[in-house]
PDB file of C-alpha atoms in Angstrom:
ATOM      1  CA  UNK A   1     -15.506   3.738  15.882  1.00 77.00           C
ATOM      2  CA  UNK A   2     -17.449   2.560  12.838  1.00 70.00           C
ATOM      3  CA  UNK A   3     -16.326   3.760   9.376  1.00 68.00           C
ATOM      4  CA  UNK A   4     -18.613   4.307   6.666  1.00 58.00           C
ATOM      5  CA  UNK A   5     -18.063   3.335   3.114  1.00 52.00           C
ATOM      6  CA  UNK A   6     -17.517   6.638   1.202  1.00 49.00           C
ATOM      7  CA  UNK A   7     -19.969   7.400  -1.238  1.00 39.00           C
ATOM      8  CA  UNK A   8     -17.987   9.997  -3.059  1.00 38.00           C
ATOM      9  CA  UNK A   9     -15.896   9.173  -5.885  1.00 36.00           C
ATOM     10  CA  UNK A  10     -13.405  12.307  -5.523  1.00 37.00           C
ATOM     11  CA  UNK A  11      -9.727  11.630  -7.127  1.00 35.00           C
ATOM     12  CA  UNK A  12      -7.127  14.158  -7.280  1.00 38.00           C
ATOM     13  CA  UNK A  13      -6.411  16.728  -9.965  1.00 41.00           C
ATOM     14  CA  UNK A  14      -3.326  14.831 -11.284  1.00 42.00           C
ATOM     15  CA  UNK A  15      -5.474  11.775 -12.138  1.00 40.00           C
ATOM     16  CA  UNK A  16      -7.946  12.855 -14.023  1.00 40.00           C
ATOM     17  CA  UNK A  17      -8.032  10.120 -16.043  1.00 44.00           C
ATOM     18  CA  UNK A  18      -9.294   7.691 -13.116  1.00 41.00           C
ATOM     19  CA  UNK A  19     -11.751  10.498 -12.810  1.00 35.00           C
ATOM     20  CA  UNK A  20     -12.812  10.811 -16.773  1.00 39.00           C
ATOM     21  CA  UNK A  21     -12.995   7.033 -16.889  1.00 39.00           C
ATOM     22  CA  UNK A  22     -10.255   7.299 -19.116  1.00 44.00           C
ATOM     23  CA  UNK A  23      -7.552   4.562 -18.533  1.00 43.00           C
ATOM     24  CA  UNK A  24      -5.839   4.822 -21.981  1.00 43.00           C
ATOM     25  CA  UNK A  25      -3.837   7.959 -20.640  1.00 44.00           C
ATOM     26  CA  UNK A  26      -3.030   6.093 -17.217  1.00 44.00           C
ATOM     27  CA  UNK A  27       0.450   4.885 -17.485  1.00 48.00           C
ATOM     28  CA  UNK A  28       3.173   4.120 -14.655  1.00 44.00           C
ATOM     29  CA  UNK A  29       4.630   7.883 -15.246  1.00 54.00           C
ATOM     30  CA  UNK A  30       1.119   9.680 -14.186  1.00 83.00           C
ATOM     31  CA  UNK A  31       0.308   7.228 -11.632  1.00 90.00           C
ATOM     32  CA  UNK A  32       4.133   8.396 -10.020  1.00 91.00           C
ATOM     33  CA  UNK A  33       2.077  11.945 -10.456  1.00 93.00           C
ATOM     34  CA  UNK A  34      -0.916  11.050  -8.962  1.00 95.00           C
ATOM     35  CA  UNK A  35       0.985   9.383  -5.760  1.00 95.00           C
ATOM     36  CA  UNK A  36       3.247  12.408  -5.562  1.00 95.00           C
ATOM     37  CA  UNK A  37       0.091  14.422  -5.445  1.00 96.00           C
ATOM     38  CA  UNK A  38      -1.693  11.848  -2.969  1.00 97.00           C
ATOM     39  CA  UNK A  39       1.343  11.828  -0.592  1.00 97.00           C
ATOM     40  CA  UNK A  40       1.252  15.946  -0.686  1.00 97.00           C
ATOM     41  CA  UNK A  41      -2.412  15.698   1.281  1.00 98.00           C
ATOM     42  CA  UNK A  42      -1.713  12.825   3.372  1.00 98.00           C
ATOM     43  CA  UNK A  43       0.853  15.608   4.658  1.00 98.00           C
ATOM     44  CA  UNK A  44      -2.230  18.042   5.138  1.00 98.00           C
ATOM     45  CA  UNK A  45      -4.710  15.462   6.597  1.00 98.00           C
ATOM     46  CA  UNK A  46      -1.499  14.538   8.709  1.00 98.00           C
ATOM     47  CA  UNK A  47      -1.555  18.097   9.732  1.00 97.00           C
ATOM     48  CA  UNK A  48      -5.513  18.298  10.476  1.00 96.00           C
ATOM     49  CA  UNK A  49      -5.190  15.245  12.868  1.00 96.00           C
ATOM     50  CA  UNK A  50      -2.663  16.738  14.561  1.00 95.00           C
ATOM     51  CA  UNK A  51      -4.549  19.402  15.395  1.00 93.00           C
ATOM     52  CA  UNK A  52      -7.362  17.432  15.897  1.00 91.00           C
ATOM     53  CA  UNK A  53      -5.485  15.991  18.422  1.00 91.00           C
ATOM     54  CA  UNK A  54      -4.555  18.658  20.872  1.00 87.00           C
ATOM     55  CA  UNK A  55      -8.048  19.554  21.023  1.00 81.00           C
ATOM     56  CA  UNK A  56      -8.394  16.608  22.935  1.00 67.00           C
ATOM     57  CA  UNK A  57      -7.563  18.488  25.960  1.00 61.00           C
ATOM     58  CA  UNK A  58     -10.218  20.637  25.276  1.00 61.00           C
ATOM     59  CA  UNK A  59     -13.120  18.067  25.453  1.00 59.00           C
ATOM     60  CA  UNK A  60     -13.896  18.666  22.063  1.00 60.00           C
ATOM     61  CA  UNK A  61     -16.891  16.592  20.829  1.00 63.00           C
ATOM     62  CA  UNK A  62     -16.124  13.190  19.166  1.00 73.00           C
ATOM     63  CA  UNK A  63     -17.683  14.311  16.017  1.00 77.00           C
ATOM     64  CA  UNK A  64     -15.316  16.424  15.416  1.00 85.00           C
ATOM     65  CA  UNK A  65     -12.631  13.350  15.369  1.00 92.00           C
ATOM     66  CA  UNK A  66     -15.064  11.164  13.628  1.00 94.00           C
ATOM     67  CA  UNK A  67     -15.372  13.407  10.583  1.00 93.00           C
ATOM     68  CA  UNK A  68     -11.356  13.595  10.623  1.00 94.00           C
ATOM     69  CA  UNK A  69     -11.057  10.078  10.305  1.00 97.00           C
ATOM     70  CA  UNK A  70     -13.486   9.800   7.828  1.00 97.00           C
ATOM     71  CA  UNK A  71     -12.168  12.113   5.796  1.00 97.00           C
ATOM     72  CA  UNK A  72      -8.805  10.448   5.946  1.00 98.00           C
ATOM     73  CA  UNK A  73     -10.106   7.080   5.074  1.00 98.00           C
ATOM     74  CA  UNK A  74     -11.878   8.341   2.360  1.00 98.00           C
ATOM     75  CA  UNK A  75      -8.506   9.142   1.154  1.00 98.00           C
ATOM     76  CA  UNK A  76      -7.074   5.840   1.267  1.00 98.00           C
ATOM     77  CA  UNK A  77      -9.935   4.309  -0.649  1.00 98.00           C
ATOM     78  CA  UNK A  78      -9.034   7.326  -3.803  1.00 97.00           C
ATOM     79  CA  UNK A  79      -5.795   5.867  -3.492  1.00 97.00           C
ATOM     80  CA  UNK A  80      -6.449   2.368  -3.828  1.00 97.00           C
ATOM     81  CA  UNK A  81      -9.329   2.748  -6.791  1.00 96.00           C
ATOM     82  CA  UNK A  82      -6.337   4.760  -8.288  1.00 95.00           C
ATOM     83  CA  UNK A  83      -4.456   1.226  -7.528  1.00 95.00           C
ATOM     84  CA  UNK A  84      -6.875  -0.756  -8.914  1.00 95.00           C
ATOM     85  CA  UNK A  85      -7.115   1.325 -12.106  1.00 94.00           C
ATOM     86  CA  UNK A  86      -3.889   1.140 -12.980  1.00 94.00           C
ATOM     87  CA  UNK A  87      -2.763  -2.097 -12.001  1.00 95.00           C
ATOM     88  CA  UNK A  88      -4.569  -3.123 -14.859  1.00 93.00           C
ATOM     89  CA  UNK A  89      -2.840  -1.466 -17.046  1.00 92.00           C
ATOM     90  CA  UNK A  90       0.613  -2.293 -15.802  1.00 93.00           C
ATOM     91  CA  UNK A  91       0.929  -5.004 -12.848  1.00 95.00           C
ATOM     92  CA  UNK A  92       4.429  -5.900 -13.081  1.00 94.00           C
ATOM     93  CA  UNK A  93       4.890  -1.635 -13.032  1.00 92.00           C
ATOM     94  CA  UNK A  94       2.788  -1.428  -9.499  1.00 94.00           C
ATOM     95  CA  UNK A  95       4.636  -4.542  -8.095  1.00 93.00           C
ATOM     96  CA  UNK A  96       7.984  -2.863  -8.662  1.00 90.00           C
ATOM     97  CA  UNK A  97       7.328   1.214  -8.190  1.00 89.00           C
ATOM     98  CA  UNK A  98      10.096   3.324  -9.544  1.00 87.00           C
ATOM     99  CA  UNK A  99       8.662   6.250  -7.725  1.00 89.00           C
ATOM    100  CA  UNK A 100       9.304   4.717  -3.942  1.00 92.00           C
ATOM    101  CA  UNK A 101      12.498   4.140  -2.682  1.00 93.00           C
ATOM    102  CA  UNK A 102      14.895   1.215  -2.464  1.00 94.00           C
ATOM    103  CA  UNK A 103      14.518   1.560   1.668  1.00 95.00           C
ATOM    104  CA  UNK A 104      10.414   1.086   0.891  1.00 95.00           C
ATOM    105  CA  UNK A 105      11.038  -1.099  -1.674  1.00 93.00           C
ATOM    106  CA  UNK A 106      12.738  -3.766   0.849  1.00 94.00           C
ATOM    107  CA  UNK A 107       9.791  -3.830   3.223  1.00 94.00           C
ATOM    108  CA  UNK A 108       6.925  -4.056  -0.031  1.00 94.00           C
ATOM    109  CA  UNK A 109       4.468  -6.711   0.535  1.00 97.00           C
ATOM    110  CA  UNK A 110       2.918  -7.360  -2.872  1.00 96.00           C
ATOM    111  CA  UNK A 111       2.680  -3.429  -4.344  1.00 95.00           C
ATOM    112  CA  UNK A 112       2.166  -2.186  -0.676  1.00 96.00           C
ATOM    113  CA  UNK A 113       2.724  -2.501   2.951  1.00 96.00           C
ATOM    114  CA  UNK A 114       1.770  -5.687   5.127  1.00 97.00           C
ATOM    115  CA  UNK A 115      -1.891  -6.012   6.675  1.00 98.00           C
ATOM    116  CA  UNK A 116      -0.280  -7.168   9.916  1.00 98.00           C
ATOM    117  CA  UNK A 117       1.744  -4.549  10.123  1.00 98.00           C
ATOM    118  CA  UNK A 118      -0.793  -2.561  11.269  1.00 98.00           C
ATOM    119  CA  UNK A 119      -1.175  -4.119  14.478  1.00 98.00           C
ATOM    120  CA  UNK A 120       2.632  -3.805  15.083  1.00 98.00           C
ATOM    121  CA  UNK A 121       2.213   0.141  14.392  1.00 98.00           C
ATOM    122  CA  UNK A 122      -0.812   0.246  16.801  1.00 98.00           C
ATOM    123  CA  UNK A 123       0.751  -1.726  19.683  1.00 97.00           C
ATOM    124  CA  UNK A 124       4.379   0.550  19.323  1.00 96.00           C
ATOM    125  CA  UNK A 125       1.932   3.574  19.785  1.00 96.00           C
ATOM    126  CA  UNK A 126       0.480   2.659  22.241  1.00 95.00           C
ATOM    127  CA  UNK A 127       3.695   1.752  23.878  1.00 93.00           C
ATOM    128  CA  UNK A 128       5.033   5.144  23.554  1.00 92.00           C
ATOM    129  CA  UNK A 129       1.974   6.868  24.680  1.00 88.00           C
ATOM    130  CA  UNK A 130       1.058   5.002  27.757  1.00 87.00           C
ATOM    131  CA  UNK A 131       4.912   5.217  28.806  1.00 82.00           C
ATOM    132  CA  UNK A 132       4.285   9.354  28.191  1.00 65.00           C
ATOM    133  CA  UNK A 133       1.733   9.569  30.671  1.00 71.00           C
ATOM    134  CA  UNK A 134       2.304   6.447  32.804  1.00 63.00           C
ATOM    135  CA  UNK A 135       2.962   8.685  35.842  1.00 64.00           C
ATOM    136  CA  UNK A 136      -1.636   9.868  35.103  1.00 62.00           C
ATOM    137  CA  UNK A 137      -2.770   6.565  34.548  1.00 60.00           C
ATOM    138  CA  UNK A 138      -1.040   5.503  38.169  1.00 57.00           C
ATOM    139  CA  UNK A 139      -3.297   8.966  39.425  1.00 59.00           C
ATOM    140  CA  UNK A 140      -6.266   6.793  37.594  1.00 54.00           C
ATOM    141  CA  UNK A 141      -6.478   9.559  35.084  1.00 57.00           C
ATOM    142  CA  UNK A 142      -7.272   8.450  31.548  1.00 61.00           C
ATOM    143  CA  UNK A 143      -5.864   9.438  28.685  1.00 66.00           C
ATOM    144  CA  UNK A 144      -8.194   8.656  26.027  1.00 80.00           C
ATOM    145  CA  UNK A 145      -5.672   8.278  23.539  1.00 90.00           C
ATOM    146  CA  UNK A 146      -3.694   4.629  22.670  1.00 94.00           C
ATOM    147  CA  UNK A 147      -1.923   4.584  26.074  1.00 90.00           C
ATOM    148  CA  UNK A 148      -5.230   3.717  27.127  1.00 89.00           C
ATOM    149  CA  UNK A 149      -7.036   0.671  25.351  1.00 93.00           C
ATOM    150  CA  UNK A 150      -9.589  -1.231  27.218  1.00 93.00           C
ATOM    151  CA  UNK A 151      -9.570  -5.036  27.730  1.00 95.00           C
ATOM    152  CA  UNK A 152     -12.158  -5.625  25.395  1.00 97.00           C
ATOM    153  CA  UNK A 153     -10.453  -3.523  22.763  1.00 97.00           C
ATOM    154  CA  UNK A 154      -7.036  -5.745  23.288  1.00 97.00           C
ATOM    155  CA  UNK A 155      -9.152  -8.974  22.786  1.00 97.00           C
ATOM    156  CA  UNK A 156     -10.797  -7.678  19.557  1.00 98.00           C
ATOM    157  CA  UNK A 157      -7.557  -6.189  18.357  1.00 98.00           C
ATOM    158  CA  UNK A 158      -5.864  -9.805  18.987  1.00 98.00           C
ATOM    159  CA  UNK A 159      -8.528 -11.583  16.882  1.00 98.00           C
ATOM    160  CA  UNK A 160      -8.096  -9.857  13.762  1.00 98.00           C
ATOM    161  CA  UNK A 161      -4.670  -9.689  14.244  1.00 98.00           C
ATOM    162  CA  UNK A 162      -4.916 -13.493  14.326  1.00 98.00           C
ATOM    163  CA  UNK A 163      -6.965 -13.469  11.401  1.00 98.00           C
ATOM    164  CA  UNK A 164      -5.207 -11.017   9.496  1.00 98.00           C
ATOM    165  CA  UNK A 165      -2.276 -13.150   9.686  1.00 98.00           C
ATOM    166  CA  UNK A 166      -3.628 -15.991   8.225  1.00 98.00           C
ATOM    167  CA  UNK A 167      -4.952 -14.282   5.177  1.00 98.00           C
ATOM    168  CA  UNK A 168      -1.774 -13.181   4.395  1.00 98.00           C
ATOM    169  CA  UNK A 169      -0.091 -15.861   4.842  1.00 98.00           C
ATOM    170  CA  UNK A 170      -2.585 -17.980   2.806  1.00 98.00           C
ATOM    171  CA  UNK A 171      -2.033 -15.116   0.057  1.00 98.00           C
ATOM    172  CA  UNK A 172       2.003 -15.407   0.492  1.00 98.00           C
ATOM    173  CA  UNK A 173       1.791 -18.947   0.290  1.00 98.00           C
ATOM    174  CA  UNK A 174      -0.160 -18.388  -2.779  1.00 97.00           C
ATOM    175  CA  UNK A 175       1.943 -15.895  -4.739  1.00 97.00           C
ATOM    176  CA  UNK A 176       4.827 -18.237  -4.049  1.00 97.00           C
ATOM    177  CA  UNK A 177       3.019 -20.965  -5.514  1.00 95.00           C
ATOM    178  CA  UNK A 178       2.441 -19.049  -8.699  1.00 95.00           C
ATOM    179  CA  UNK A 179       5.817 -17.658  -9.029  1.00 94.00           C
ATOM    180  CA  UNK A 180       7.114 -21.274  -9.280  1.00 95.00           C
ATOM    181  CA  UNK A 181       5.369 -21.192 -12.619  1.00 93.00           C
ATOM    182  CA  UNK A 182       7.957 -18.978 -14.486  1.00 92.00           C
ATOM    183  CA  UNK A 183       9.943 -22.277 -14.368  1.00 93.00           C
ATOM    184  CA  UNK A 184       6.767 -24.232 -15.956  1.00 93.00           C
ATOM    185  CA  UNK A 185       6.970 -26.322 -19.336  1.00 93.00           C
ATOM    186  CA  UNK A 186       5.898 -23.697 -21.781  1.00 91.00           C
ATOM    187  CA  UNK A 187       8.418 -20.676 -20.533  1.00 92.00           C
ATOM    188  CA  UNK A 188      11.047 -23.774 -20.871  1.00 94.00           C
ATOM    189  CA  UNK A 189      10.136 -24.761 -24.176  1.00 92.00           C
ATOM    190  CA  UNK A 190       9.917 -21.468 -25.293  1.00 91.00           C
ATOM    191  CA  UNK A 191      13.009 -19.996 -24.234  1.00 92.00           C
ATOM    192  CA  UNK A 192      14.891 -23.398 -25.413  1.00 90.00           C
ATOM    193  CA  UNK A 193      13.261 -22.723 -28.945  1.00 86.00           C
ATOM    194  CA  UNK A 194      14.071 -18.920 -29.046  1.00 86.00           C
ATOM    195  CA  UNK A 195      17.765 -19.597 -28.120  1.00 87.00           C
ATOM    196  CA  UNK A 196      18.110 -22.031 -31.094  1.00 83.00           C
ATOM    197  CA  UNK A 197      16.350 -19.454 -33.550  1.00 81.00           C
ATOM    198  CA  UNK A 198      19.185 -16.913 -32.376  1.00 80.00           C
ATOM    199  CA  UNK A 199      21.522 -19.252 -33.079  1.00 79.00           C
ATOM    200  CA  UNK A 200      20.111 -18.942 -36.898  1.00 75.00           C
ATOM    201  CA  UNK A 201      20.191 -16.279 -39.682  1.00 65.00           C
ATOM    202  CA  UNK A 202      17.799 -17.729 -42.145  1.00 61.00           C
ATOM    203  CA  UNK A 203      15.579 -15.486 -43.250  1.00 60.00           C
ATOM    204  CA  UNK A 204      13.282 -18.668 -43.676  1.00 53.00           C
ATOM    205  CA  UNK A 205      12.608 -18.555 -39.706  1.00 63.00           C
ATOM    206  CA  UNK A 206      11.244 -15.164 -39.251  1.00 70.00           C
ATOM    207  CA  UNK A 207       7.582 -16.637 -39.680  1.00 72.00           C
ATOM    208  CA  UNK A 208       8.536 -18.767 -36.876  1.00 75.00           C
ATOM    209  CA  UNK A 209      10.012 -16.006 -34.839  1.00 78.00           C
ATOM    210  CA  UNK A 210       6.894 -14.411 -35.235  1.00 83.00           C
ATOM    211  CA  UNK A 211       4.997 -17.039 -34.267  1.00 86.00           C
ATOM    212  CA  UNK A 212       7.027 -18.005 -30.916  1.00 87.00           C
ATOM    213  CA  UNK A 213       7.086 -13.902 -30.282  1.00 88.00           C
ATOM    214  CA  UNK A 214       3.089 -14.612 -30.365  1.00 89.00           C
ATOM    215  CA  UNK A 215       3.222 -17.389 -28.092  1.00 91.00           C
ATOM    216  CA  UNK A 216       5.577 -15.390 -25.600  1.00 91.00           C
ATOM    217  CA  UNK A 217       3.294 -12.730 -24.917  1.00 92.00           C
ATOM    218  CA  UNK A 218       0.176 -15.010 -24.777  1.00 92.00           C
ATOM    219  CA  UNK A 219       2.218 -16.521 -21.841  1.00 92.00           C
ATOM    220  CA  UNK A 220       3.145 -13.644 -20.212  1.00 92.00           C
ATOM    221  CA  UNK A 221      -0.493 -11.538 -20.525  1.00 93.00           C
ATOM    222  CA  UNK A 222      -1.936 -14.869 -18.528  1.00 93.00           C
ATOM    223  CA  UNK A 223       0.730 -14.905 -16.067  1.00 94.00           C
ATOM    224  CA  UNK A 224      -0.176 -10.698 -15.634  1.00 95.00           C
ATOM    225  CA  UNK A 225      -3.275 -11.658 -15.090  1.00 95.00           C
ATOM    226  CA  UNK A 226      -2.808 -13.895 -12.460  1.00 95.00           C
ATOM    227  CA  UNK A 227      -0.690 -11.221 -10.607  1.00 96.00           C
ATOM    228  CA  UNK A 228      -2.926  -8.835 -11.157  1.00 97.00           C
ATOM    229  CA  UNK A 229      -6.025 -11.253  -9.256  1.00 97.00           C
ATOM    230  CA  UNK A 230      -3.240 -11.308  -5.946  1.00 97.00           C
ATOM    231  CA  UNK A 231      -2.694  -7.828  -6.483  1.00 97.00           C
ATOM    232  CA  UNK A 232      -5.717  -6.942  -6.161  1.00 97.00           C
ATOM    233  CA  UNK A 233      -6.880  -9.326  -2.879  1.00 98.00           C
ATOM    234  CA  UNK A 234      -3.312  -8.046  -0.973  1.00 98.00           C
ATOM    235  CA  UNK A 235      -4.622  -4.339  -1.482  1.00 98.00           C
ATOM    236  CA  UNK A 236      -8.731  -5.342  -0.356  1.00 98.00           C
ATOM    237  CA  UNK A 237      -7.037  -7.255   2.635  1.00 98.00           C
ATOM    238  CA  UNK A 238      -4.752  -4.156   3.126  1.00 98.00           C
ATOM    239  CA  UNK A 239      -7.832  -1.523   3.447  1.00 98.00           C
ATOM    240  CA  UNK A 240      -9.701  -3.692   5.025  1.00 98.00           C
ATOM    241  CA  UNK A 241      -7.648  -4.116   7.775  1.00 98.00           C
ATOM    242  CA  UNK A 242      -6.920  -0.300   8.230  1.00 98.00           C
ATOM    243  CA  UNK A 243     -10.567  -0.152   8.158  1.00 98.00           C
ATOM    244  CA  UNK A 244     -11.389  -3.051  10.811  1.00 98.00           C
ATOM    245  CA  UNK A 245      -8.599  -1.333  13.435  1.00 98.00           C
ATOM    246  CA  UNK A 246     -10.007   2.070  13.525  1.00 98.00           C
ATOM    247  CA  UNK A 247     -13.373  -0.039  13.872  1.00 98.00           C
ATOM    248  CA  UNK A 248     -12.628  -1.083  17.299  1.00 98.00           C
ATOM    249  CA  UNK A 249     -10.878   2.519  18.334  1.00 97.00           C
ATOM    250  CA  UNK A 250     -12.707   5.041  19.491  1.00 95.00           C
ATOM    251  CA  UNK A 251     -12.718   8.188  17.313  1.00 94.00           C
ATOM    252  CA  UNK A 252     -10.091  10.136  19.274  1.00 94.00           C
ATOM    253  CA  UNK A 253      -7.944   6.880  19.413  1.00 96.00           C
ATOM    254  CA  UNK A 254      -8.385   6.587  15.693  1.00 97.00           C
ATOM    255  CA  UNK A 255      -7.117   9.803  15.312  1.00 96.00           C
ATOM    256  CA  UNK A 256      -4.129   8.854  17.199  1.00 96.00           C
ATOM    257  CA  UNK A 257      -3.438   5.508  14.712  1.00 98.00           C
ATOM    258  CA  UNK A 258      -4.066   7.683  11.718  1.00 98.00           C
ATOM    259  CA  UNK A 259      -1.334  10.141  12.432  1.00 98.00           C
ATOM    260  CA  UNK A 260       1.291   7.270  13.751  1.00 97.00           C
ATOM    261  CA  UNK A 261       0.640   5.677  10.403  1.00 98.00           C
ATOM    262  CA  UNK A 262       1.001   8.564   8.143  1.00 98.00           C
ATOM    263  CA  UNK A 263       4.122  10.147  10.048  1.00 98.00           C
ATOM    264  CA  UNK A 264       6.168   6.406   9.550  1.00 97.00           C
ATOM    265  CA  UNK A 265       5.105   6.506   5.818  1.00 97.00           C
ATOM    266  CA  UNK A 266       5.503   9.799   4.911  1.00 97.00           C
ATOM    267  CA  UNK A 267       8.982   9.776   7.231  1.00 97.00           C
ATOM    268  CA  UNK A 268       9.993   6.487   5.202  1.00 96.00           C
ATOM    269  CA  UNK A 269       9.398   7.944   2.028  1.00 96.00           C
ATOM    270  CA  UNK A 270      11.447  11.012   2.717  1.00 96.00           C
ATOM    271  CA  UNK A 271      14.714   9.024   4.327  1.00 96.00           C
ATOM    272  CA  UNK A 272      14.261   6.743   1.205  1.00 96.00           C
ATOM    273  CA  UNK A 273      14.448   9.108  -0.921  1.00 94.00           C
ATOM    274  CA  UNK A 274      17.327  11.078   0.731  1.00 95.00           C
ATOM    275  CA  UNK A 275      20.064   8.223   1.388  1.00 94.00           C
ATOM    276  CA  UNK A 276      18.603   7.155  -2.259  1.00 92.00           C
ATOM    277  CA  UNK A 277      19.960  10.466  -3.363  1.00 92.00           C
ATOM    278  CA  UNK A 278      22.900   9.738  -1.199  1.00 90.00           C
ATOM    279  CA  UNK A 279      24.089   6.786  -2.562  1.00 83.00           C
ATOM    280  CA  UNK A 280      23.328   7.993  -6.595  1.00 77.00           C
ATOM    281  CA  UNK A 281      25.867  11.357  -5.734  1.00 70.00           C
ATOM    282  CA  UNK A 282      28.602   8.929  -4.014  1.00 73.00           C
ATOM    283  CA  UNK A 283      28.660   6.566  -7.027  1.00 70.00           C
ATOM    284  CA  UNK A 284      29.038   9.464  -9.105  1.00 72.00           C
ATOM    285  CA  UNK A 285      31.547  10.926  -7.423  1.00 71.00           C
ATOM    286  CA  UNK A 286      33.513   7.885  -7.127  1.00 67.00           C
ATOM    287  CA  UNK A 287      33.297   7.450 -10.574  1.00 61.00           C
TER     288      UNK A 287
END
């Protein structure tokens, strides 16, 4: 099914500075508000496809799932303007997010989940679903939901899988490349010339110290901004992709992909969180 760009900029109550245009109040700590808030509707659109979904049985009219999906999607592009807002502000903060948990933290791709791993989810659902009514589809009876993509859709699904792939590869390959560059002359020099001023109390060197403390952060704002340029492309290639598979679904199917991705990241997110709080009472206990 084809999605539409949304033409509404609507952002949730708890970032209302996105929606004031006001990024001087849009620090890591609101941004952990903002996706707290976020994640509580992806529960209730979660809950809307679901029931979406049964109506399939009913021969409810496709419009009905199209305007669920766009809905949805609109909600993935709030939260990636809110992304792009605040990654601005505080790129290293997004790349590391103290409000996920160390399980999502070990499967982060660059502030976020992997393009390609959308093809992965899509193929696994539609594993378990044609296995759930394998016995119907033997009877020639379609399901209409992932169990039963077409040919065509397999072949389009394969190419932008393919192409997926490479872009983030290329972009992988490119991050690497820059993060070679915290070992580059100048962070060298500077941290050779820093360690002999701490070897020294003259008072004489605090213009100097001063001056290298300049030179640090001049560094380290153009290394930022860098980050902030592959930041940005990983989430574009991110909701593009999401955007490109529901593209070649149909709208009930889409429904389908949109619920299989929100139940594994809102499901993550909670066992994350709970073994996180887990591990923090055993230390404590121990101690």
């Amino acid at each position: 099914m084809s999605v539409r760009p949304s033409s509404r900029v609507t952002f949730l109550s708890s970032a209302a500075a996105i929606r004031n245009g006001d990024n001087n109040n849009s620090d890591g700590e609101s941004f952990q508000k903002f996706f707290e808030s976020w994640l509580v509707e992806q529960n209730q659109h979660l809950q809307a496809l679901i029931s979406a979904s049964k109506q399939q049985e009913n021969n409810s009219s496709s419009s009905n799932f199209e305007e669920q999906v766009r809905v949805v999607v609109e909600h993935y592009e709030q939260y990636y303007r809110a992304k792009s807002r605040w990654v601005k502000l505080d790129v290293l903060g997004m790349l590391t997010p103290s409000w996920r948990s160390s399980l999502e933290d070990s499967f982060l791709w660059i502030g976020g989940w992997r393009p390609s791993m959308a093809f992965h989810l899509l193929y696994s659902k539609s594993g378990v679903q044609l296995e759930g009514k394998l016995h119907d589809l033997i009877r020639g009876l379609s399901s209409g939901d992932l169990g039963d993509l077409s040919p065509t859709q397999l072949t389009r699904v394969d190419g932008l899988q393919w192409v997926t792939i490479k872009e983030e590869k290329d972009l992988s390959e490119k991050l690497a490349k820059y993060q070679e560059t915290v070992a580059d002359s100048s962070l060298v020099e500077l941290s050779h010339v820093v360690t002999e001023l701490m070897s020294t109390n003259d008072d004489r060197q605090d213009s100097d110290r001063r001056l290298i403390d300049d030179q640090i952060e001049s560094n380290i704002v153009t290394k930022e901004a860098k980050l902030e340029e592959i930041f940005h492309t990983a989430d574009d290639l991110r909701l593009k992709t999401l955007k490109a598979v529901i593209d070649i679904l149909t709208p009930i199917q889409a429904v389908h992909f949109l619920i299989a991705a929100a139940e594994l990241h809102l499901r993550l997110h909670d066992w994350g969180k709970q073994r996180d709080a887990r591990h923090l009472y055993g230390a404590t206990t121990s101690s």
